[in-house]
Coordinates of C-alpha atoms in Angstrom, one line a residue:
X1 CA 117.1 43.9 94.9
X2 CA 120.7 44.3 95.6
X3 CA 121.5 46.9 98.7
X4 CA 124.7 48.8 97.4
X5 CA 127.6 48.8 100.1
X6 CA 128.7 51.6 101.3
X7 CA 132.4 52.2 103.4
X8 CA 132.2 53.5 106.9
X9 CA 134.9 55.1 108.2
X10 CA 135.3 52.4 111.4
X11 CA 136.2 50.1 108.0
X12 CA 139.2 52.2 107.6
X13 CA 140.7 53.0 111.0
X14 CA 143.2 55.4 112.1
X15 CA 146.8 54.7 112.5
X16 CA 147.7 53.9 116.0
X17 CA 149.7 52.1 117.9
X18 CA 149.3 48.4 119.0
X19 CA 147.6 46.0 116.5
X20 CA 149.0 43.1 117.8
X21 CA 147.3 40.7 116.1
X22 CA 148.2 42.1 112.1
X23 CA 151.8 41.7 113.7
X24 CA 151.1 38.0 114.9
X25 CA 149.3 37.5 111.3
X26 CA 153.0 38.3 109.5
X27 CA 155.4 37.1 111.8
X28 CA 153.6 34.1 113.9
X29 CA 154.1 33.7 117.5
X30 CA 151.8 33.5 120.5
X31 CA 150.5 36.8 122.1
X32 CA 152.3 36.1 125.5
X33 CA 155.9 36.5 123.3
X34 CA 155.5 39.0 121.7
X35 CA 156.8 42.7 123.4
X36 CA 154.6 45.5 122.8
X37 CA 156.4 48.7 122.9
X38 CA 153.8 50.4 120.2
X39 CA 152.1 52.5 122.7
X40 CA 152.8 55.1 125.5
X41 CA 151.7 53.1 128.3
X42 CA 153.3 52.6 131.4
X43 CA 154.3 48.6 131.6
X44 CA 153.8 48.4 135.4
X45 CA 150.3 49.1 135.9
X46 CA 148.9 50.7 139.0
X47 CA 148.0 47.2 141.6
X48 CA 143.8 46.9 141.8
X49 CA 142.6 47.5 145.1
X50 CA 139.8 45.8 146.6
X51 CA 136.6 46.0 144.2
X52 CA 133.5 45.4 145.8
X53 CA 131.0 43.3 143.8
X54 CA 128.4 46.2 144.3
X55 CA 130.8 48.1 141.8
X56 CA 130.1 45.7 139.5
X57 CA 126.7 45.1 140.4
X58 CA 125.1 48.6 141.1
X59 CA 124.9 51.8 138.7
X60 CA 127.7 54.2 140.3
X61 CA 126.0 56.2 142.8
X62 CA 127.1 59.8 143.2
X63 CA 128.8 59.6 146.3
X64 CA 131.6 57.5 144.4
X65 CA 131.3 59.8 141.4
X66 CA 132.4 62.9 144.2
X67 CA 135.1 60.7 145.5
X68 CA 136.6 60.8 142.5
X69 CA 136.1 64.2 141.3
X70 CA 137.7 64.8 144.7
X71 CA 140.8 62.4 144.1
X72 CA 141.3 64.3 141.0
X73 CA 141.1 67.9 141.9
X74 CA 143.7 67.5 144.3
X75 CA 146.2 65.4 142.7
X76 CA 146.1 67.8 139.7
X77 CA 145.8 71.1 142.1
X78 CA 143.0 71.9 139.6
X79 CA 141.9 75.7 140.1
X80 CA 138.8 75.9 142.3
X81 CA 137.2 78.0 139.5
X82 CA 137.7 75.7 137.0
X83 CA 135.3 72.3 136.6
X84 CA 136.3 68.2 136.2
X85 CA 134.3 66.1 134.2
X86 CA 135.3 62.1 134.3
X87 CA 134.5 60.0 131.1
X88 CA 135.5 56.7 129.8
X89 CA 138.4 57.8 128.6
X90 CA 140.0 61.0 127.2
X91 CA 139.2 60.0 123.8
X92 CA 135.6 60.4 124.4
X93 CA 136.0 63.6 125.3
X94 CA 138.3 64.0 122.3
X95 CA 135.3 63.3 120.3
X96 CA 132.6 65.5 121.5
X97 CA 134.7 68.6 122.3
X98 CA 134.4 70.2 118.8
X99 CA 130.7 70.2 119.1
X100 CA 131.2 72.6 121.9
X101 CA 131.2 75.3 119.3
X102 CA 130.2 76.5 115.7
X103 CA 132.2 74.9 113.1
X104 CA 135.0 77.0 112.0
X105 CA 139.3 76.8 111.6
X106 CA 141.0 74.2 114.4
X107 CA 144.9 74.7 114.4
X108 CA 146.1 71.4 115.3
X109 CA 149.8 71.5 115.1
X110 CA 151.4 68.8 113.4
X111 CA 152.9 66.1 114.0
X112 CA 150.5 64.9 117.0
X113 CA 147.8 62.6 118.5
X114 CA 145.5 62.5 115.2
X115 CA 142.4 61.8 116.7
X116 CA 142.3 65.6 117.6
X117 CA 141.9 66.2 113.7
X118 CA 139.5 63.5 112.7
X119 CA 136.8 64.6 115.6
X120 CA 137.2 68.2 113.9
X121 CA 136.6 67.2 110.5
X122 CA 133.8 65.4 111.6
X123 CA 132.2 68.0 113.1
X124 CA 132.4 70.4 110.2
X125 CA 135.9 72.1 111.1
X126 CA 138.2 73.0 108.5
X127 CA 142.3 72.3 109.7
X128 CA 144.5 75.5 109.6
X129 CA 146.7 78.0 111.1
X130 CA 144.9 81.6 110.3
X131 CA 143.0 83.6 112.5
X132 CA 141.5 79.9 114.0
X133 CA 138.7 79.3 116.3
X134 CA 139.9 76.8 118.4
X135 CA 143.4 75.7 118.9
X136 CA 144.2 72.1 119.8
X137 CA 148.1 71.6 121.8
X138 CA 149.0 67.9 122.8
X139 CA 151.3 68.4 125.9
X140 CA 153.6 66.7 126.0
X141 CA 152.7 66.3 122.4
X142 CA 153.0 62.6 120.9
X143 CA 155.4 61.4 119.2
X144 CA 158.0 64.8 119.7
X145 CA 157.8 65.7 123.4
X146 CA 157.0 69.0 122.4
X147 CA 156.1 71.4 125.5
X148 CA 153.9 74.4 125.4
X149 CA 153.6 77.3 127.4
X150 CA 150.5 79.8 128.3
X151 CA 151.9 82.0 125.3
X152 CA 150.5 79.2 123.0
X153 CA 146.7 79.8 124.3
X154 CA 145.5 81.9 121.6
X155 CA 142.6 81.0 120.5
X156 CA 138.9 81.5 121.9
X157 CA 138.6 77.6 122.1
X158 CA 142.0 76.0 123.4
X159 CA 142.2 72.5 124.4
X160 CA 145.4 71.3 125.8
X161 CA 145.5 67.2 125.8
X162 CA 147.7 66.9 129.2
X163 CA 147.5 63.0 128.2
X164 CA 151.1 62.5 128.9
X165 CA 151.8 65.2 131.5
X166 CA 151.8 63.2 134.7
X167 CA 155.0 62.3 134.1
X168 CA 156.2 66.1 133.9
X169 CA 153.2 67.5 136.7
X170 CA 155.5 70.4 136.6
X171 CA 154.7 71.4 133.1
X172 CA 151.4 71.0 133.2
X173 CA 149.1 74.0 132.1
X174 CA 146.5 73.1 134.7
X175 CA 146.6 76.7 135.7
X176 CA 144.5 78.2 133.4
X177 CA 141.9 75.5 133.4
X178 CA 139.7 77.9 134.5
X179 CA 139.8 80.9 131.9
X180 CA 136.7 81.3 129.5
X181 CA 137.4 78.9 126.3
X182 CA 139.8 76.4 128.3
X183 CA 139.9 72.7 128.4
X184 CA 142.6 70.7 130.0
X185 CA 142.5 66.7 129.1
X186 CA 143.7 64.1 131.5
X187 CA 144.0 60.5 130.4
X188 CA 144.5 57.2 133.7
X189 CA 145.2 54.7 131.1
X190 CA 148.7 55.6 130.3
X191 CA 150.8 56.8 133.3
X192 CA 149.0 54.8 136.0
X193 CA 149.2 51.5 133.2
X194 CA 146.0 50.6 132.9
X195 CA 144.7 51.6 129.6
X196 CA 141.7 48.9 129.4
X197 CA 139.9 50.7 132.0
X198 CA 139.1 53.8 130.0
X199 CA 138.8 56.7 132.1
X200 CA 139.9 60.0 131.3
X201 CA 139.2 63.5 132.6
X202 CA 137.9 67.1 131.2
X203 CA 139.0 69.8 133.6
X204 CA 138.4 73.4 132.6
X205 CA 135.6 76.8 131.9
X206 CA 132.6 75.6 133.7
X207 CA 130.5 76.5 130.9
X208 CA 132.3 74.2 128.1
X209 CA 132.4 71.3 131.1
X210 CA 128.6 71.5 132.0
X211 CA 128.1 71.3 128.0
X212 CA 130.1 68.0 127.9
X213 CA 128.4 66.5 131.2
X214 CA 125.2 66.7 129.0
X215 CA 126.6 65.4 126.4
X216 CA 127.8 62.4 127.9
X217 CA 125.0 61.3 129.9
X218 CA 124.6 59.3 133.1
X219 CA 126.8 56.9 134.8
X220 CA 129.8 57.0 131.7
X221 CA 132.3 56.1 134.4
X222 CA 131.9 52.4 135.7
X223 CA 131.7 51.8 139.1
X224 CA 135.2 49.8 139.2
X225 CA 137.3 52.7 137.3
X226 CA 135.6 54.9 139.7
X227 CA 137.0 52.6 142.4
X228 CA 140.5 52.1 141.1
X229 CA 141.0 56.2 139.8
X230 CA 140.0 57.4 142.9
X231 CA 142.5 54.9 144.7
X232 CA 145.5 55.7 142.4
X233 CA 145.1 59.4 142.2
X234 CA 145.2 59.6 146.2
X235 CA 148.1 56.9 145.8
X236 CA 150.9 60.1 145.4
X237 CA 153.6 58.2 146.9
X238 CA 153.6 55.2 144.3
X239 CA 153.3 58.2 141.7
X240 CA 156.5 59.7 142.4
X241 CA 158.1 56.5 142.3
X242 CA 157.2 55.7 139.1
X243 CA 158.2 58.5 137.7
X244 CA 161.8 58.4 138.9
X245 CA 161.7 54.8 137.4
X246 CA 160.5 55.8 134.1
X247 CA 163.2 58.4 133.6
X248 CA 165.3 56.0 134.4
X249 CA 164.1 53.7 131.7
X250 CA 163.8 55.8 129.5
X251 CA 167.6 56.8 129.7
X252 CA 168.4 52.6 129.3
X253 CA 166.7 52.8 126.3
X254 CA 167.6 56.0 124.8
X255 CA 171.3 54.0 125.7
X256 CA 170.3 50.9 123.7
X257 CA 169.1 52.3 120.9
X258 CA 172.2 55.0 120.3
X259 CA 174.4 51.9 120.6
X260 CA 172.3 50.6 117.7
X261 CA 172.5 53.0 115.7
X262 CA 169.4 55.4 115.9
X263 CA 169.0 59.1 116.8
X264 CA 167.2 60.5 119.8
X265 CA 164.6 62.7 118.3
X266 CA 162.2 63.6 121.0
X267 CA 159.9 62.1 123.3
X268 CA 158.9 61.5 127.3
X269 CA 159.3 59.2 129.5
X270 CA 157.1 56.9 128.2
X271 CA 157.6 56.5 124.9
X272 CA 160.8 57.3 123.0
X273 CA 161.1 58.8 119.4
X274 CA 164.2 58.1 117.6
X275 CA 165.5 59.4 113.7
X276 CA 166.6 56.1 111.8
X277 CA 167.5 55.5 108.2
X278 CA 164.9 53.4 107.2
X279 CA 161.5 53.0 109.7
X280 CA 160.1 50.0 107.8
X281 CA 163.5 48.0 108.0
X282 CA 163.9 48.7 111.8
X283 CA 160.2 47.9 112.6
X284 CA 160.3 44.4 110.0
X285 CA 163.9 43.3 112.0
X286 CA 162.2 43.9 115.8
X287 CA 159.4 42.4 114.7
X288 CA 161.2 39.4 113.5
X289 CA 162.3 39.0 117.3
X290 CA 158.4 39.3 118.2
X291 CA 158.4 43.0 119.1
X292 CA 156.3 45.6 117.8
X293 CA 157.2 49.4 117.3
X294 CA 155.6 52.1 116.1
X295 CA 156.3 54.0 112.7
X296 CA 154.4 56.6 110.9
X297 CA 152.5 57.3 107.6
X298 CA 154.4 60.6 107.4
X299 CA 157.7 60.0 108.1
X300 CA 159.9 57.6 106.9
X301 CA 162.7 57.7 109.6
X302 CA 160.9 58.1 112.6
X303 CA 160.3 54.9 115.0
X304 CA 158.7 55.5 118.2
X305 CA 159.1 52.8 121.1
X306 CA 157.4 52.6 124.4
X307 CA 159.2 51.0 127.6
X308 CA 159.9 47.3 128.4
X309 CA 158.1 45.6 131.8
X310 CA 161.3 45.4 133.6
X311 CA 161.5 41.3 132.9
X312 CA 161.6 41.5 129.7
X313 CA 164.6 44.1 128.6
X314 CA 166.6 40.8 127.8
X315 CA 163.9 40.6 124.4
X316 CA 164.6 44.2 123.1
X317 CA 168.5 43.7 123.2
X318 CA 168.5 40.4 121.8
X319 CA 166.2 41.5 118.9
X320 CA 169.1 44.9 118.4

């Protein structure tokens, strides 16, 4: 008997950045030469500390688990009403939020972060902008830079994906974490660098929170992210520095790629979105130099670029 095949959607994945290795498949070269500027991620991750092998070696205990809850409560000045969940990564969290409440209308305001939409849809949610349920705002949103304010926070269910905010802390919405129907996302991976480690936080109503603690069962944070987040979220000083040198890169390349020809059209710090004629031929001619960019299914002039490591600027301006 044959067993008919049937597609899954993990055979069909999502646009996102990085894919490195389709890149390498076109355009050859060795992994080490290639410049990834795909993604939002800060190039100059956040140094390890010391990791004990019992990090490795044990299941996290709860002291360590409080340590970091700690960390993050007041790095984030996160109101003492309002409740912190850590995960493996704020797209976990992404996932199991719409099952916090009966499916009904998400407004999810376009263009933005689109794994906000899929979770929905899977969950039974129907996409729209009428009288909606819930009310998703990516803030700063990806790719436009787009801010939002509390008059945005509409809708019984609001979730505001702060995933890019540390580099703006005084933007951030954290305030009203604690109001019935709020949820304030946090991701580590991007501004601190180190996106491998997956760990990402939900901070808001203590009802929605408790809901997505049993939903994510014991021990989801490993006992070396709980180790390293802790660390870097009492680390404030190497914080502010890095923003003041991501501004400051992101202004060389905002400089770079004017020169070049293309159009400032939004952004943050760490990733840059720029208007050019043709996305496909300025993506095909970095890439020819071994580095990648990101372009979009829906636009056919935007070209989004992260930052540089500071060695390896020289790349970028050879391949403009």
């Amino acid at each position: 008997m044959t067993v008919p095949t049937q597609k899954n959607s993990f055979d069909t994945p999502r646009d996102h950045g990085g894919g490195l290795d389709a890149a390498m498949a076109q355009w050859g070269g060795a992994r080490a030469n290639w410049l990834d500027l795909s993604t939002g991620i800060n190039p100059v991750a956040y140094p390890l500390p010391p990791i004990p092998m019992s990090a490795w070696m044990e299941l996290p205990d709860r002291a360590a688990q409080a340590a970091l809850i700690a960390a993050a409560r007041k790095y984030w000045n996160v109101p003492e009403a309002a409740a912190v969940l850590a995960a493996p990564g704020a797209s976990a969290l992404i996932a199991r939020i719409p099952a916090l409440a009966t499916s009904g209308t998400v407004d999810i305001p376009a263009p933005t972060y689109n794994e906000h939409a899929a979770a929905f849809r899977a969950q039974g949610w129907q996409i729209g902008t009428t009288a909606p349920d819930a009310r998703v705002l990516v803030h700063p949103n990806n790719p436009t830079g787009r801010r939002w304010s509390t008059a945005d926070l509409t809708a019984p269910l609001t979730i505001i994906d702060e995933s890019f905010c540390d580099i703006c802390p005084r933007d951030s919405l954290i305030a009203e974490a604690a109001k019935p129907g709020r949820i304030v996302l946090k991701s580590f991976g991007k501004f601190w660098g180190l996106a491998g480690m997956r760990l990402g936080f939900a901070i808001g109503d203590p009802a929605l929170i408790a809901r997505l603690n049993d939903l994510s069962g014991p021990w989801a944070v490993s006992g070396p992210a709980l180790v390293t987040g802790t660390a870097a979220l009492q680390d404030t000083g190497w914080a502010e520095a890095t923003r003041t040198r991501l501004s400051e890169d992101a202004s060389r390349l905002d400089t770079l790629l004017t020169e070049a020809g293309a159009q400032l059209a939004g952004g943050t710090p760490l990733f840059r979105l720029y208007d050019v004629d043709d996305a496909v031929a300025w993506q095909n001619k970095l890439a020819r130099a071994h580095v990648w960019s990101r372009i979009f299914p829906y636009s056919r002039t935007f070209l989004r670029l992260g930052l540089p490591a500071p060695d390896r600027w020289a790349q970028l301006e050879d391949a403009l």
